mmCIF file of C-alpha atoms in Angstrom:
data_model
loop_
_atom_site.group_PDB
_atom_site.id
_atom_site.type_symbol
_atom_site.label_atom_id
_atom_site.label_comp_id
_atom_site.label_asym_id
_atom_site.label_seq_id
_atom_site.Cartn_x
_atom_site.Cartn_y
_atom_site.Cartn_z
ATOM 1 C CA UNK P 16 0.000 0.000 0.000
ATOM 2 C CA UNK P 17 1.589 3.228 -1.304
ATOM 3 C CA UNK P 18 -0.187 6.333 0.112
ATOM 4 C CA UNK P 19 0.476 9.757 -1.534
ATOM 5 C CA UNK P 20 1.101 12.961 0.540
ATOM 6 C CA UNK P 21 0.559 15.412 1.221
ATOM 7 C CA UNK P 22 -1.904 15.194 3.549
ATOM 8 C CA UNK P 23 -5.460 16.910 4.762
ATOM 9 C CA UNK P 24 -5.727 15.007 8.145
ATOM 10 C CA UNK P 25 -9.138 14.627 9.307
ATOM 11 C CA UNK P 26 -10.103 14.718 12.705
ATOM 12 C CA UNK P 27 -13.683 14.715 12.843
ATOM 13 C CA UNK P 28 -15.517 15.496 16.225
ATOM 14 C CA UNK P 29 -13.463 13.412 18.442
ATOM 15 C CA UNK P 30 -13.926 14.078 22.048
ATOM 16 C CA UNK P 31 -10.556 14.287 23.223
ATOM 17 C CA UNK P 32 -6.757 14.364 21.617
ATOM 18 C CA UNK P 33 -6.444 10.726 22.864
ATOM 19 C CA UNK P 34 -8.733 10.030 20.711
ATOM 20 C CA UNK P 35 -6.866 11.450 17.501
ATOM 21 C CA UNK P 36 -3.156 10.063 18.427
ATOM 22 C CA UNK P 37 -2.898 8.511 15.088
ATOM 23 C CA UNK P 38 -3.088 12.171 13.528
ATOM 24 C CA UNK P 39 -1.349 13.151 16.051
ATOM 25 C CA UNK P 40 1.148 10.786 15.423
ATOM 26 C CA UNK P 41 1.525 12.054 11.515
ATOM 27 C CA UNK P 42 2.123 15.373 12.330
ATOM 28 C CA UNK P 43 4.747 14.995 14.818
ATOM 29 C CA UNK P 44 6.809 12.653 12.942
ATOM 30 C CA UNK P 45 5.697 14.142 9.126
ATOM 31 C CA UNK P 46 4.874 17.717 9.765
ATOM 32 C CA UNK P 47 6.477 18.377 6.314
ATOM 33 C CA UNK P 48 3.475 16.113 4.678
ATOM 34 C CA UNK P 49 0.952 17.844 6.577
ATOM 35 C CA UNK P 50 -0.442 20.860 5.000
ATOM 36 C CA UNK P 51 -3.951 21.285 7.524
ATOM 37 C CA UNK P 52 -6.537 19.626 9.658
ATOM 38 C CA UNK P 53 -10.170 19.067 8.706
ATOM 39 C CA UNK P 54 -12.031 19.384 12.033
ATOM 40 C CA UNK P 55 -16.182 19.442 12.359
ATOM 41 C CA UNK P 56 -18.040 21.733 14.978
ATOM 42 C CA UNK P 57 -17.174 19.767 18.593
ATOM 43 C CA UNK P 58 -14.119 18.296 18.184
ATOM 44 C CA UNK P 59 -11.928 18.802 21.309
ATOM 45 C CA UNK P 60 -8.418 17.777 19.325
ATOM 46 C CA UNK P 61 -6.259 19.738 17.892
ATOM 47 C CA UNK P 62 -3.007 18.703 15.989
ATOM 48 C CA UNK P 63 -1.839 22.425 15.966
ATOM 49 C CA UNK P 64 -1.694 22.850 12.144
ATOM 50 C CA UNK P 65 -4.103 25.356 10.029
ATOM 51 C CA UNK P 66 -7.819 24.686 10.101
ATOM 52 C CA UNK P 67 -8.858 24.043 5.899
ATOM 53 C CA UNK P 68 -11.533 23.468 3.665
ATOM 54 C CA UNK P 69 -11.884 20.426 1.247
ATOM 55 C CA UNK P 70 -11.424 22.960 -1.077
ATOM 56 C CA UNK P 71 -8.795 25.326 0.158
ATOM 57 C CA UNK P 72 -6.566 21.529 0.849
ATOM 58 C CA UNK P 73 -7.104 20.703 -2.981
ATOM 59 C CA UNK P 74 -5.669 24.725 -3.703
ATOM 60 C CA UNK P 75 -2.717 23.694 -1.653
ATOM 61 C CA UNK P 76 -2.042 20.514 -3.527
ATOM 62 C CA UNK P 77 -3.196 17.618 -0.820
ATOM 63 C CA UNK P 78 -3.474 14.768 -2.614
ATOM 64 C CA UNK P 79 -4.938 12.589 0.211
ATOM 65 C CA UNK P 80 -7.214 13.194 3.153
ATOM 66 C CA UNK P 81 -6.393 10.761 6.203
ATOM 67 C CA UNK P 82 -8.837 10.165 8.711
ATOM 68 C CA UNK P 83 -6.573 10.261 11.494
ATOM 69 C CA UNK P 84 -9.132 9.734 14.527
ATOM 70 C CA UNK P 85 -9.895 6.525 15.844
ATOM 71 C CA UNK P 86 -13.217 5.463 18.431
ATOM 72 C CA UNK P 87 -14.153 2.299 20.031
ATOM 73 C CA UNK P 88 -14.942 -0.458 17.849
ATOM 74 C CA UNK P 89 -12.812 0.931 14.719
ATOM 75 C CA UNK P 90 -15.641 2.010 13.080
ATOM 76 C CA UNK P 91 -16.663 5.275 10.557
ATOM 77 C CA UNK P 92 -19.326 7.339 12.754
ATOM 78 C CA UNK P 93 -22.319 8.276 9.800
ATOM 79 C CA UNK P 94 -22.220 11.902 10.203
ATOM 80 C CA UNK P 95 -18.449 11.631 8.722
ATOM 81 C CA UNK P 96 -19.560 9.666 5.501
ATOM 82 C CA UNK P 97 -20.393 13.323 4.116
ATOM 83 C CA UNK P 98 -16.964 15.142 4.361
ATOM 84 C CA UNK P 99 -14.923 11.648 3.267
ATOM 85 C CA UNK P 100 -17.615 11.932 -0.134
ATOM 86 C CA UNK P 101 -16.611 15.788 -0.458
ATOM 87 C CA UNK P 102 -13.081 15.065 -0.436
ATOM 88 C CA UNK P 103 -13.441 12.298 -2.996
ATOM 89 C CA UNK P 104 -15.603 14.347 -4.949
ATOM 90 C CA UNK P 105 -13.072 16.645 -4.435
ATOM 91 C CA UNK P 106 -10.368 14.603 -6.289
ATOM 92 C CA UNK P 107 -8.678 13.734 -2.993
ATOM 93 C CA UNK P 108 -8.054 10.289 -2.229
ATOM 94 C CA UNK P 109 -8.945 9.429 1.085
ATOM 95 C CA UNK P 110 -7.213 6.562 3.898
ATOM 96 C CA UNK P 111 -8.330 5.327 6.943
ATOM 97 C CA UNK P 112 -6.921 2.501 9.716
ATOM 98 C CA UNK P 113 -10.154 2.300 11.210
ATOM 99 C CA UNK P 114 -11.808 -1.737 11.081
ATOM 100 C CA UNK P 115 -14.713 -0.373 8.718
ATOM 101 C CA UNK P 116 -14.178 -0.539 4.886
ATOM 102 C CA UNK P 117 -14.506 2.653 3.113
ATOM 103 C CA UNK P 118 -15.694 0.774 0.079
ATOM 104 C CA UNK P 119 -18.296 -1.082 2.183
ATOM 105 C CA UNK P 120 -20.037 2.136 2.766
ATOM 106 C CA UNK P 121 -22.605 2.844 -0.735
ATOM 107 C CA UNK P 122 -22.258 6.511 -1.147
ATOM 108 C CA UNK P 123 -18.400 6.035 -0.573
ATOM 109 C CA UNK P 124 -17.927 3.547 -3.064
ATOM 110 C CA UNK P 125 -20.001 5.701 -5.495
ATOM 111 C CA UNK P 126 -18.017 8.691 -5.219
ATOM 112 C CA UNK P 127 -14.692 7.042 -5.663
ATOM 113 C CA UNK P 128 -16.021 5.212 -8.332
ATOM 114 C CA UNK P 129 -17.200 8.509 -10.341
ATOM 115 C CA UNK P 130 -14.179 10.761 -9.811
ATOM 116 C CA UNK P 131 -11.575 7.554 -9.764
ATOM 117 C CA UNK P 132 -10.000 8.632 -6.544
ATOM 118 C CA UNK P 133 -8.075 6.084 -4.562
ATOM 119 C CA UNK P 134 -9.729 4.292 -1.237
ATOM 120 C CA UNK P 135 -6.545 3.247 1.213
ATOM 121 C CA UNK P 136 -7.884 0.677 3.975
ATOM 122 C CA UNK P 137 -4.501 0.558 5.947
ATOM 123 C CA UNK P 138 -5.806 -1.861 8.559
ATOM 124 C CA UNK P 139 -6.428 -4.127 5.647
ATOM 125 C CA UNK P 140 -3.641 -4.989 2.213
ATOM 126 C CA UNK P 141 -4.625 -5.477 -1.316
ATOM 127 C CA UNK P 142 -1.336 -6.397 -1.718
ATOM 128 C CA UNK P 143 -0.635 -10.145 -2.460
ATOM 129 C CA UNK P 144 2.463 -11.235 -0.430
ATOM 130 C CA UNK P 145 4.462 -14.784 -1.120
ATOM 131 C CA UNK P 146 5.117 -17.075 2.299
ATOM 132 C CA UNK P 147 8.833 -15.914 3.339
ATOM 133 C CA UNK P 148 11.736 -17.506 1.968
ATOM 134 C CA UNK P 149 14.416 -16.507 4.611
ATOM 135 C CA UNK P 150 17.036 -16.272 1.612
ATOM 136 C CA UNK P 151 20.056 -13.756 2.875
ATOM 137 C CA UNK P 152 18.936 -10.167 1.145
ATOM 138 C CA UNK P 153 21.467 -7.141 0.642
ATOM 139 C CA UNK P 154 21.271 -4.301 2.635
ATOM 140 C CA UNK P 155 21.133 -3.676 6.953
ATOM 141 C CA UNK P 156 17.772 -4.008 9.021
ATOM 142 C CA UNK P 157 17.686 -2.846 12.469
ATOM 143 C CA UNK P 158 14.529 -4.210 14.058
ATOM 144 C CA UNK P 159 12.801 -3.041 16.917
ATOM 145 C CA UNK P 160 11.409 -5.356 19.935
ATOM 146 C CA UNK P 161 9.739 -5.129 23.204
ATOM 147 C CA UNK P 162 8.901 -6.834 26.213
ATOM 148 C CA UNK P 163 5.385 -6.203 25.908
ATOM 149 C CA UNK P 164 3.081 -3.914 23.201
ATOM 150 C CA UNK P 165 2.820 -0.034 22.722
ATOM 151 C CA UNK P 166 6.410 0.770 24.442
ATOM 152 C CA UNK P 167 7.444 2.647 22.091
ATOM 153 C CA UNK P 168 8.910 0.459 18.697
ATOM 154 C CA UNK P 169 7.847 2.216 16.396
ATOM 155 C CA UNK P 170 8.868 6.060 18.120
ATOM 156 C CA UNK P 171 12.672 4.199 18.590
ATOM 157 C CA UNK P 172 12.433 3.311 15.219
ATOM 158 C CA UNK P 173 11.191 7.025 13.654
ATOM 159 C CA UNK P 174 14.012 8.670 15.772
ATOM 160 C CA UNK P 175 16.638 6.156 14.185
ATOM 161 C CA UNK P 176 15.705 7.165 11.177
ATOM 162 C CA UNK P 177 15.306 10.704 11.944
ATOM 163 C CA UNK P 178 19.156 10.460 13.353
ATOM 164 C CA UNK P 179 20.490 8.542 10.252
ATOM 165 C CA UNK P 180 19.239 10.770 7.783
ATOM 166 C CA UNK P 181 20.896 13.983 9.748
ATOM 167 C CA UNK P 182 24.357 12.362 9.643
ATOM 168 C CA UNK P 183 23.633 11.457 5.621
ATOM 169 C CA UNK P 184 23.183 7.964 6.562
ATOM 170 C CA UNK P 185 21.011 5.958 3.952
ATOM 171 C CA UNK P 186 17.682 4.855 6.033
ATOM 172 C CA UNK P 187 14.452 3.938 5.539
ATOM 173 C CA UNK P 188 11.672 3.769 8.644
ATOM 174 C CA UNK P 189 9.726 0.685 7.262
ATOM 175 C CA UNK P 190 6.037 0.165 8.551
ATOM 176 C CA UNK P 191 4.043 -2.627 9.540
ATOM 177 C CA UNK P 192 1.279 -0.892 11.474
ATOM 178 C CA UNK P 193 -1.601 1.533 10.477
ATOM 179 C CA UNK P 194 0.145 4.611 12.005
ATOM 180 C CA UNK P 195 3.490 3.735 10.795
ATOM 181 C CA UNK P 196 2.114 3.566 6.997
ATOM 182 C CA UNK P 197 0.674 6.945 7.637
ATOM 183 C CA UNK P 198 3.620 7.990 8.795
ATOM 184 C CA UNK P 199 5.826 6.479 6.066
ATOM 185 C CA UNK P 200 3.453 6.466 2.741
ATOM 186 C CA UNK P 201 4.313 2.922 2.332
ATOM 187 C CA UNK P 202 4.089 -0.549 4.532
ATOM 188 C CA UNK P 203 1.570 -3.113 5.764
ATOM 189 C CA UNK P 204 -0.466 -3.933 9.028
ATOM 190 C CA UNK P 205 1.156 -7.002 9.496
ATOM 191 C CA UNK P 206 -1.253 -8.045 12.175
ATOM 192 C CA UNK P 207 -3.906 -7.798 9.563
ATOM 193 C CA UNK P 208 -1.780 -10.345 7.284
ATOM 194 C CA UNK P 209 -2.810 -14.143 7.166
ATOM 195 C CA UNK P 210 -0.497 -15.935 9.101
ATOM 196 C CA UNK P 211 1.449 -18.251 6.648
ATOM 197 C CA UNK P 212 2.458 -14.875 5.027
ATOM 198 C CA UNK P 213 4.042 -12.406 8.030
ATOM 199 C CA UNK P 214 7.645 -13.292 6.934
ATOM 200 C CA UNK P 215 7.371 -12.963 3.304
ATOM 201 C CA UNK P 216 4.812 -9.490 4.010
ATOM 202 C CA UNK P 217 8.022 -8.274 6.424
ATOM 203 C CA UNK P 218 10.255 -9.290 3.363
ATOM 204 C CA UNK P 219 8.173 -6.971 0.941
ATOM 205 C CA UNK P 220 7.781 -4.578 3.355
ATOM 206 C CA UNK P 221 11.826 -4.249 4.117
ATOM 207 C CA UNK P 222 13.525 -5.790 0.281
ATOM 208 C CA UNK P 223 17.056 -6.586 -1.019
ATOM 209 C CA UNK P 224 18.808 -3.284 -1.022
ATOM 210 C CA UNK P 225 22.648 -1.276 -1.177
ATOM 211 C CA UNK P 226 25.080 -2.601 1.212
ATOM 212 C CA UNK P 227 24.813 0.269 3.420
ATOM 213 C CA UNK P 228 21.839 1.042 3.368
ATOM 214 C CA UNK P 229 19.639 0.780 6.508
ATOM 215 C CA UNK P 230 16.172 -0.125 6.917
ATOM 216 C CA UNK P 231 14.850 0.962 10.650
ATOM 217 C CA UNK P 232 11.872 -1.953 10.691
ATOM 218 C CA UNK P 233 8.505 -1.027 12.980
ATOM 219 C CA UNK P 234 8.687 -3.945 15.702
ATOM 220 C CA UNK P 235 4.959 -5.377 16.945
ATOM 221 C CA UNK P 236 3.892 -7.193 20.326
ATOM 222 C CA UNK P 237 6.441 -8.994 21.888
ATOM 223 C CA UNK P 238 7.827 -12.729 22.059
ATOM 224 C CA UNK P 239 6.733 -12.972 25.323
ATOM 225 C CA UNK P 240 2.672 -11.518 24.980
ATOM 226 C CA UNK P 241 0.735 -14.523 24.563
ATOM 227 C CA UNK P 242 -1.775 -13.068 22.458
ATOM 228 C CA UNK P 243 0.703 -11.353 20.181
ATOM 229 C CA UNK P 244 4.103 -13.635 19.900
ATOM 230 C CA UNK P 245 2.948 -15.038 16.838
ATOM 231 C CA UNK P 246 2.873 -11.957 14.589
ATOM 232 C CA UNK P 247 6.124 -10.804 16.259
ATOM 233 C CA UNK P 248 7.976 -14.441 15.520
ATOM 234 C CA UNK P 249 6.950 -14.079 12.117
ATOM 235 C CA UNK P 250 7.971 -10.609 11.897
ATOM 236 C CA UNK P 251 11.551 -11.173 13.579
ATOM 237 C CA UNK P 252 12.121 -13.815 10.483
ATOM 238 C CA UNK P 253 11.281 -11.842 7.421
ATOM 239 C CA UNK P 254 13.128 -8.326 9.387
ATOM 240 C CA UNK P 255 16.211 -10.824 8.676
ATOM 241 C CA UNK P 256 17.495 -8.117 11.609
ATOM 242 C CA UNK P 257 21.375 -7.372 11.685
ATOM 243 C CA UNK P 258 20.886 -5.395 14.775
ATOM 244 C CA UNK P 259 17.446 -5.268 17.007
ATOM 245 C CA UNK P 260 17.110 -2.783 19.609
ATOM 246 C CA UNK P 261 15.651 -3.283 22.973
ATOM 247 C CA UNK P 262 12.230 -1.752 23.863
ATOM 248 C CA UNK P 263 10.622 -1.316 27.413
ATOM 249 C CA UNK P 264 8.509 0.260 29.879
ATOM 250 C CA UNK P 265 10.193 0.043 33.368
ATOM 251 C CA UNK P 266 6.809 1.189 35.688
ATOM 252 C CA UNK P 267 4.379 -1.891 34.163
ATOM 253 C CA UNK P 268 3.730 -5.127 36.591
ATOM 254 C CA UNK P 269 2.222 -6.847 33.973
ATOM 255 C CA UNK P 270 1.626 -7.388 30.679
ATOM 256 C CA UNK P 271 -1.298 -5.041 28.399
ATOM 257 C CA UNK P 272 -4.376 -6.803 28.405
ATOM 258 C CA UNK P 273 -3.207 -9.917 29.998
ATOM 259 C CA UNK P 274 -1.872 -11.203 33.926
ATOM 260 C CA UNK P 275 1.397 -12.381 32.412
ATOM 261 C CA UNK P 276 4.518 -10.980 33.942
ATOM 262 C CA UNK P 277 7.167 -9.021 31.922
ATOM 263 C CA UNK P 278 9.822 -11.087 30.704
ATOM 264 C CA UNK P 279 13.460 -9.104 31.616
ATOM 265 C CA UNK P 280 15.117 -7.144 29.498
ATOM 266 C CA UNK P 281 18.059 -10.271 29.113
ATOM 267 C CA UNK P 282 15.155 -12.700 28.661
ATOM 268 C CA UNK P 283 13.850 -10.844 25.631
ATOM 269 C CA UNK P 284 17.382 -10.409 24.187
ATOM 270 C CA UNK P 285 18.294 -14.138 24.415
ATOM 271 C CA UNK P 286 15.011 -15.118 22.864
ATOM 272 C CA UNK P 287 14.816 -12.754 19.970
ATOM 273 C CA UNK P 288 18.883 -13.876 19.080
ATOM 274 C CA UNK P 289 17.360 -17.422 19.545
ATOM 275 C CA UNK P 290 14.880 -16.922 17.154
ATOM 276 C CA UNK P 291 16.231 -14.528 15.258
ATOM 277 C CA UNK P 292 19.231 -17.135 14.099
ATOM 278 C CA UNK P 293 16.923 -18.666 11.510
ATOM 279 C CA UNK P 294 17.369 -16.177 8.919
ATOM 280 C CA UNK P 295 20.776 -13.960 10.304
ATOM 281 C CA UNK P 296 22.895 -15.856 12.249
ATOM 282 C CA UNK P 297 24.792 -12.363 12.878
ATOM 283 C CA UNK P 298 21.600 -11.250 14.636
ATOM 284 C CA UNK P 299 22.910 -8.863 17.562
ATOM 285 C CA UNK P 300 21.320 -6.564 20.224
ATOM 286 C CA UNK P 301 22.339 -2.942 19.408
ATOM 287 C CA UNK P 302 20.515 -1.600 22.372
ATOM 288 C CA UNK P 303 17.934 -0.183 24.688
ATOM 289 C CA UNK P 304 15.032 2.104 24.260
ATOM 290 C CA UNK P 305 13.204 3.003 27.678
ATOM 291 C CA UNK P 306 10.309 5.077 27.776
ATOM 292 C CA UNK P 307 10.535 6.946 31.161
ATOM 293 C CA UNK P 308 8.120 9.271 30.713
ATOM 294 C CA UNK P 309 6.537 8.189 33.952
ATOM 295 C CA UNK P 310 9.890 8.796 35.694
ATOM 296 C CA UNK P 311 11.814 12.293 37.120
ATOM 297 C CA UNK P 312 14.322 13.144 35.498
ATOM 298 C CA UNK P 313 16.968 11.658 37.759
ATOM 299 C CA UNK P 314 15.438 8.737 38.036
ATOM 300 C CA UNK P 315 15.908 8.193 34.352
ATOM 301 C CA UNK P 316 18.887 9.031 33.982
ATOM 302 C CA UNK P 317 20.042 6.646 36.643
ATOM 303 C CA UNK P 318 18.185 3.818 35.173
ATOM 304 C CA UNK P 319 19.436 3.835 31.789
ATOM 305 C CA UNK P 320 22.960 4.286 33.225
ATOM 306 C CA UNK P 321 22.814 1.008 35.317
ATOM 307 C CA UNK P 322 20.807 -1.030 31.823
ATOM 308 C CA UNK P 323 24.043 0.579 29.712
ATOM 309 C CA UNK P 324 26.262 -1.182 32.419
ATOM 310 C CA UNK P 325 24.763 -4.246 33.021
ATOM 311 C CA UNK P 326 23.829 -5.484 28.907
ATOM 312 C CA UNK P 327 27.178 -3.490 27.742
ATOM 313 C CA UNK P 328 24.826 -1.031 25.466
ATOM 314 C CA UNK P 329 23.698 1.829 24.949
ATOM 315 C CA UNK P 330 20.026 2.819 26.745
ATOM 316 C CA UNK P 331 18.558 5.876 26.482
ATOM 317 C CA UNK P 332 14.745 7.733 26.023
ATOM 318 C CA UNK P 333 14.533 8.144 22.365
ATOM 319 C CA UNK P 334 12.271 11.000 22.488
ATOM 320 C CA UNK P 335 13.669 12.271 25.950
ATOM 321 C CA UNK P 336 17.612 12.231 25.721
ATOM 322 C CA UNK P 337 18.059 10.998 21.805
ATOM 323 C CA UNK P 338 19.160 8.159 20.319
ATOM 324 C CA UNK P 339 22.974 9.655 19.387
ATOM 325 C CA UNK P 340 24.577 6.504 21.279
ATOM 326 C CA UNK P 341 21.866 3.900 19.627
ATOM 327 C CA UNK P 342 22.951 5.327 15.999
ATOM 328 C CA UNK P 343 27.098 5.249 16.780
ATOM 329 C CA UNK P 344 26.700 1.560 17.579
ATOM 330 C CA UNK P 345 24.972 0.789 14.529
ATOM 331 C CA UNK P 346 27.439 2.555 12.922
ATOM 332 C CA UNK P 347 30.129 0.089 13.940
ATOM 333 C CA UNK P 348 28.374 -2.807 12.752
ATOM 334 C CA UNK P 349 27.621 -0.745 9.232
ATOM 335 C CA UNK P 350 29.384 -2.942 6.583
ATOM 336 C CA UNK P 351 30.216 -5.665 8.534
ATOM 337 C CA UNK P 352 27.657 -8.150 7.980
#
């Protein structure tokens, strides 16, 4: 799935700016692709970018309009159906990662059949992926993995790339979420793939490429969640990961959603070189990501200091403190494998 920017991000009437993080999301991480906000009469988020029209959007040269809100259940609230037809009619393609099809709804279906726009399910892939074949590709992946869900992969993985690119490194943030393929224009919710295909979806998603160039690969779930090892097994195989970094949450007991304990930090690196073996047998772990945002300052500070000591890499808050340390590792590694 190849979305075009730039972008008209549509935030509806949402209640709260929880309830728009995957807009949210876009702009901090794309602000260059995202020339407004489309917001109806109520809506108590704001992604701080200028207020447009459909029409004054199409002036500007958007080319699609994301629905970047989300709501219980995943699905399109009726009283939107009328601004996503006014953008198609509009000539705007429109995208969406909620669990509703925009093609499932009449009127939407008619209008991007009539003007020929383009109708981007993210949560779902037209694209037809081969079973993975684990054959050793060209090019560096850095993959990264957590001891439980939303700890903050796919952030470490944005502000690798973000890093990269600023020292003229050759990097590529590669999606396998909803967000991420917002965020990138390109990717696949691997969750949303059939399971005999994760690997060779992960191998499409992150292909053969130059010797030194890096792909910076969205990790999902964890190993160790029992309702989401699976997708994260097969996504570890088709990553083919040179390096894999470390994520985790230091305040949580237990796992999201389930009464499973957090595996350690050397448990998760142990399992994921384990596994990892199958297709790079020069798998290594890079280092740690830690989300303190729940910590002082201090406290942080102290904590990543004793994880840098005790696994012999570097740890650090990519979106608190940077990820300078995480990039000069891989940098040692760059060309040797």
């Amino acid at each position: 799935m190849v979305i075009d920017p730039p972008y008209l991000i549509f935030l509806g009437d949402v209640p709260d700016a929880l309830a728009a993080k995957t807009g949210v999301g876009i702009v901090d991480w794309r602000p260059e692709w995202c020339i407004g906000q489309l917001r109806l009469e109520g809506c108590q988020a704001d992604a701080n970018i200028p207020d447009l029209s459909i029409e004054e959007a199409v002036a500007q040269g958007v080319k699609t309009m994301v629905v970047g809100s989300v709501n219980a259940g995943g699905v399109l609230p009726p009283h939107w159906i009328a601004s996503i037809v006014a953008a198609l009619d509009a000539g705007l393609n429109v995208a969406t990662g909620l669990h509703t099809r925009l093609a499932s709804i009449p009127e939407i279906r008619a209008a991007a059949e009539r003007g020929g726009a383009k109708l981007h399910d993210v949560r779902f892939s037209d694209q037809r992926f081969d079973t993975g074949k684990g054959t050793k590709r060209p090019g560096l992946r850095c993959l990264t993995v957590g001891t439980d869900c939303s700890v903050g992969k796919k952030y470490t993985a944005l502000a690798l790339e973000r890093e990269m690119r600023a020292r003229g490194m050759d990097a590529d943030f590669r999606a396998t979420g909803q967000t991420g393929v917002f965020i990138s224009g390109r990717g696949a919710a691997i969750d949303a793939v059939a399971a005999d295909f994760i690997s060779g979806a992960v191998e499409w998603i992150a292909p053969a490429d130059d010797p030194g160039h890096w792909d910076l690969v969205e990790g999902q779930g964890s190993l160790f969640h029992p309702s989401f090892a699976g997708v994260s097994l097969g996504l570890l195989h088709g990553a083919q990961a040179d390096a894999f970094v470390v994520c985790h949450e230091p305040t949580r007991t237990t796992m999201r959603g389930v009464k499973h304990g957090l595996p350690s930090i050397q448990e998760v690196i142990d399992m994921t070189i384990a596994c990892g073996k199958l297709t790079n047998p020069a798998i290594t772990c890079t280092g740690i990501a830690v989300n303190t945002q729940k910590l002082g300052e201090a406290e942080a500070k102290a904590l990543l200091e004793g994880l840098a000591s005790e696994y012999g890499v570097p740890a650090t808050d990519p979106i608190r403190f940077g990820v300078t340390a995480l990039v000069d590792r891989l940098e040692t590694i760059n060309g040797k494998v």
